[in-house]
Coordinates of C-alpha atoms in Angstrom, one line a residue:
X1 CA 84.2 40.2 -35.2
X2 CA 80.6 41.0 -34.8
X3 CA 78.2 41.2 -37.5
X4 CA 76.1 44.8 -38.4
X5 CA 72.0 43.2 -38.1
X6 CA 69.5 45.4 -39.3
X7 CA 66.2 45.1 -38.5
X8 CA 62.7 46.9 -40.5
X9 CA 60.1 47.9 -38.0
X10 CA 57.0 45.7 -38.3
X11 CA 53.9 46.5 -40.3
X12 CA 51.9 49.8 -40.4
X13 CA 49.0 51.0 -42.0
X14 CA 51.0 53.3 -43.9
X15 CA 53.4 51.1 -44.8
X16 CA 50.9 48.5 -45.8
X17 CA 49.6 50.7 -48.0
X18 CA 52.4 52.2 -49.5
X19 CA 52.3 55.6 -48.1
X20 CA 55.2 57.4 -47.0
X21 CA 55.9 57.6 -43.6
X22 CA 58.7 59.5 -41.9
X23 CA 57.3 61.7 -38.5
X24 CA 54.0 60.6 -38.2
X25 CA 54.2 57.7 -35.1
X26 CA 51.9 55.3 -36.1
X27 CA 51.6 52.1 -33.9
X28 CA 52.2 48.3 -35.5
X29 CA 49.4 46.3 -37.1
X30 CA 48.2 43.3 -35.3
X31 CA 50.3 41.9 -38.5
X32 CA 53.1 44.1 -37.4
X33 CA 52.9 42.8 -34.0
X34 CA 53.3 39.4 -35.0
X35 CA 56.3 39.7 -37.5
X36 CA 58.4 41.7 -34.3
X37 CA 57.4 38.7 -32.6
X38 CA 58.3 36.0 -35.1
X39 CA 62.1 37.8 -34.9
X40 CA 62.4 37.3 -31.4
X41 CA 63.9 33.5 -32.4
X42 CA 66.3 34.8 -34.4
X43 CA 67.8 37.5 -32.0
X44 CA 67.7 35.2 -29.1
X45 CA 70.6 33.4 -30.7
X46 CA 72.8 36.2 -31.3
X47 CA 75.5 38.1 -28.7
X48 CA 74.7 41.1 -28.9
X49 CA 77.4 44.3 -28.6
X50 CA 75.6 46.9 -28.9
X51 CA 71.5 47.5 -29.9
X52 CA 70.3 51.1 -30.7
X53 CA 66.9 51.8 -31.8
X54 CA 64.9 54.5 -33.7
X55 CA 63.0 57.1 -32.0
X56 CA 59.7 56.5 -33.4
X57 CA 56.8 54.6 -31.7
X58 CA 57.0 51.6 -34.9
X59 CA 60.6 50.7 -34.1
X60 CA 60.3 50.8 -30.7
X61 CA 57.7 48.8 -30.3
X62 CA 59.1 46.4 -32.9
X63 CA 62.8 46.0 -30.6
X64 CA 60.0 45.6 -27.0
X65 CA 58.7 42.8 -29.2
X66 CA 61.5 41.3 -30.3
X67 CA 63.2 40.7 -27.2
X68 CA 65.8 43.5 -27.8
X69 CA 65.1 45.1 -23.9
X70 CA 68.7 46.9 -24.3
X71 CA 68.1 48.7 -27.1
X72 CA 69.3 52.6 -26.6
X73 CA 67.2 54.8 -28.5
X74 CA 69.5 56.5 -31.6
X75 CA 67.8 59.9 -32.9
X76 CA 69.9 59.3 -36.2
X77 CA 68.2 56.3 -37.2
X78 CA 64.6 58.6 -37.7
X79 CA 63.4 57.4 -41.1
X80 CA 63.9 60.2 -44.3
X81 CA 62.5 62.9 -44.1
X82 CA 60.0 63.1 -46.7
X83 CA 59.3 67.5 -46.4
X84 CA 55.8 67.3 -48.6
X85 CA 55.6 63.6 -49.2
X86 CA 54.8 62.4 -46.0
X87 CA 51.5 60.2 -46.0
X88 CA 51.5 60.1 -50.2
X89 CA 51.9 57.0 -52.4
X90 CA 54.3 57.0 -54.9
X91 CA 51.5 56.7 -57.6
X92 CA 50.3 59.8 -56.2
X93 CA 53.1 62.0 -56.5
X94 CA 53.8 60.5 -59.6
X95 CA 50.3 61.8 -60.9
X96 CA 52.2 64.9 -61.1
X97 CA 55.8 63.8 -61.6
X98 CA 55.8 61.2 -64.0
X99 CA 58.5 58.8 -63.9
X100 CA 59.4 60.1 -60.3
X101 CA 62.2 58.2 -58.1
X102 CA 62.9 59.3 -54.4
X103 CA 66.3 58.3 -54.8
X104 CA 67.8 60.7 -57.9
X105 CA 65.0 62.9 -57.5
X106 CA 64.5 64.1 -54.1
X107 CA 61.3 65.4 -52.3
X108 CA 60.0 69.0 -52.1
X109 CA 59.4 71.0 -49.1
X110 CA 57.1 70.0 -46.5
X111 CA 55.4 72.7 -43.4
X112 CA 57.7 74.4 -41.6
X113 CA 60.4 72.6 -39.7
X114 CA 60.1 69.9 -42.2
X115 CA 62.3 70.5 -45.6
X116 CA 63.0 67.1 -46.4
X117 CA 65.9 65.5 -46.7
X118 CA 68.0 64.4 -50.5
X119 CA 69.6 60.8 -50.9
X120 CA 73.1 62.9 -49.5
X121 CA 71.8 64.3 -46.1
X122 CA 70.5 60.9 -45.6
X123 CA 73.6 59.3 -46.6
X124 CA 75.5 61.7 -44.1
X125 CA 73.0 60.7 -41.5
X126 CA 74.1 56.9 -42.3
X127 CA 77.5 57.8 -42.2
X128 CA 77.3 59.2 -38.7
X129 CA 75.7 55.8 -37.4
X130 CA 78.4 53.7 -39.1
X131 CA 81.1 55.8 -37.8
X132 CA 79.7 55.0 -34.1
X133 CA 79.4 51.6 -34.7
X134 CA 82.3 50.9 -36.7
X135 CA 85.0 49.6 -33.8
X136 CA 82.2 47.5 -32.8
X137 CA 82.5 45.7 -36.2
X138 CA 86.0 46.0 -36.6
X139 CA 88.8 43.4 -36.2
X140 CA 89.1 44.0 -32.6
X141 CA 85.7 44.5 -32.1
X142 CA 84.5 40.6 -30.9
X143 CA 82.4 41.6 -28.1
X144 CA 79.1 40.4 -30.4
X145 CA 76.9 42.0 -33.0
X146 CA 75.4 45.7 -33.6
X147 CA 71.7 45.4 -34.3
X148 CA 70.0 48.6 -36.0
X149 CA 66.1 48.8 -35.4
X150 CA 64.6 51.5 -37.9
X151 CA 63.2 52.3 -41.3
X152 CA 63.4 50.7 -44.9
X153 CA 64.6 53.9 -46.6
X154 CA 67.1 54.7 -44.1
X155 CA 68.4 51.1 -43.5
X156 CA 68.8 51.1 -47.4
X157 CA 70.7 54.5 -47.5
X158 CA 72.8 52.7 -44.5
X159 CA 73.2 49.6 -46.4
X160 CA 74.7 51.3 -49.3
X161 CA 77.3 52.8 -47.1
X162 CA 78.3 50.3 -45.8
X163 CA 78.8 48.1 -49.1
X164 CA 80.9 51.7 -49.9
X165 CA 78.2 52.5 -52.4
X166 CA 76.7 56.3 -52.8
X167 CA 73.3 56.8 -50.9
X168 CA 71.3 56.3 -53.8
X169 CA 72.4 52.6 -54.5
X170 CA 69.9 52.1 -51.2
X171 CA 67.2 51.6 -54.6
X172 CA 69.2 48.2 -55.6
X173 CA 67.5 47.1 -51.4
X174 CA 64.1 46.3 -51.3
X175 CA 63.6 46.1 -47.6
X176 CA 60.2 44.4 -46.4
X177 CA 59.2 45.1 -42.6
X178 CA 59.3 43.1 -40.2
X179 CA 62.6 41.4 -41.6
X180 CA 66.4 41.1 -40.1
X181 CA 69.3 41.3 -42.8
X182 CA 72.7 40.6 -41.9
X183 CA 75.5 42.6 -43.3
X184 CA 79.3 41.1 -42.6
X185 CA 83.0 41.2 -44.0
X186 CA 84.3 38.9 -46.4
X187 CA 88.2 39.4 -46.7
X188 CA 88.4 42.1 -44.6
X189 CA 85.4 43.7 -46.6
X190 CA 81.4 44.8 -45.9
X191 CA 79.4 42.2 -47.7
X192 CA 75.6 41.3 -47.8
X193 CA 75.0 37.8 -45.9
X194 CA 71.3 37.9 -45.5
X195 CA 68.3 39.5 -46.7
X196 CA 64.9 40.1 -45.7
X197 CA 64.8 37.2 -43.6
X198 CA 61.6 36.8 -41.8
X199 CA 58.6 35.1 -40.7
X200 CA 56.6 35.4 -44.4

């Protein structure tokens, strides 16, 4: 039975400095560069079933570098749509939300063709991905491991899902880029094996 590997894009400006960052393609940091390539180690030494990668320029670039040359682009791994929020801080929006939380209290509407998405519309997006995946990682699955290349907000949403916890628990998962986390069964049961494993 394979294991599910998940795998946060390297560093970004915008993720470096906390700004949220859903459709705009921004390349990898020199940083970045180097934590995609400090993962190639890791992957190496894994069968690998299946590898399906985000659509945006950061995760792709993040798979080339890690040695993932199979990876199948997914447009269901695109990070959270933030509507408004996109390229703000948190301490910004909370300059006018106090005490605001992405995951109970949602985002508000960006330009057209970008409403946003709530914690549930992600968590349905999540629940798509699993459901492909899912007689990969299944008793009679075997062939290897399912590796994931995308987002922190969405591989948290996913996480929770998996774990059979609501989209919202993805808070409980800081996820740091450049990092691979390993998700297994434990009694015939999704567990967390690894976390945030990475070159830092």
């Amino acid at each position: 039975m394979g294991e599910l590997l998940l795998v946060r894009h390297g560093e970004t400006e915008w993720s470096r400095d906390g700004r949220h960052t859903s459709r705009t393609d921004l390349p990898l940091t020199e940083h970045g560069r180097g934590q995609a390539r400090a993962l190639r180690p890791l992957l190496a030494a894994r069968r690998r079933a299946l590898t399906l990668v985000s659509p945006l320029a950061r995760a792709q670039e993040t798979a080339r570098l890690a040695g993932l040359d199979d990876a199948r682009t997914e447009p269901a791994l695109h990070e959270w749509e933030y509507g408004g929020y996109e390229g703000i801080t948190t301490a910004d929006i909370r300059r006018t939300r106090p005490g605001w939380q992405l995951w109970t209290d949602g985002v508000v509407p960006g330009p057209p063709g970008h409403p946003g998405e709530s914690p549930e519309q992600v968590g349905e997006r999540a629940d798509r991905v699993l459901a492909r995946i899912g007689p990969l990682l299944g008793p009679d699955g075997g062939e290897g491991d399912v590796v994931l290349v995308a987002h922190s907000h969405f591989l948290r949403v996913l996480t929770a899902r998996r774990l059979g916890l609501p989209p919202a628990a993805g808070a409980l998962f800081r996820l740091e880029t450049g990092t691979l986390s390993r998700l297994g069964t434990e009694h015939g049961r999704p567990v967390m094996l690894a976390w945030n494993v990475g070159s830092e």
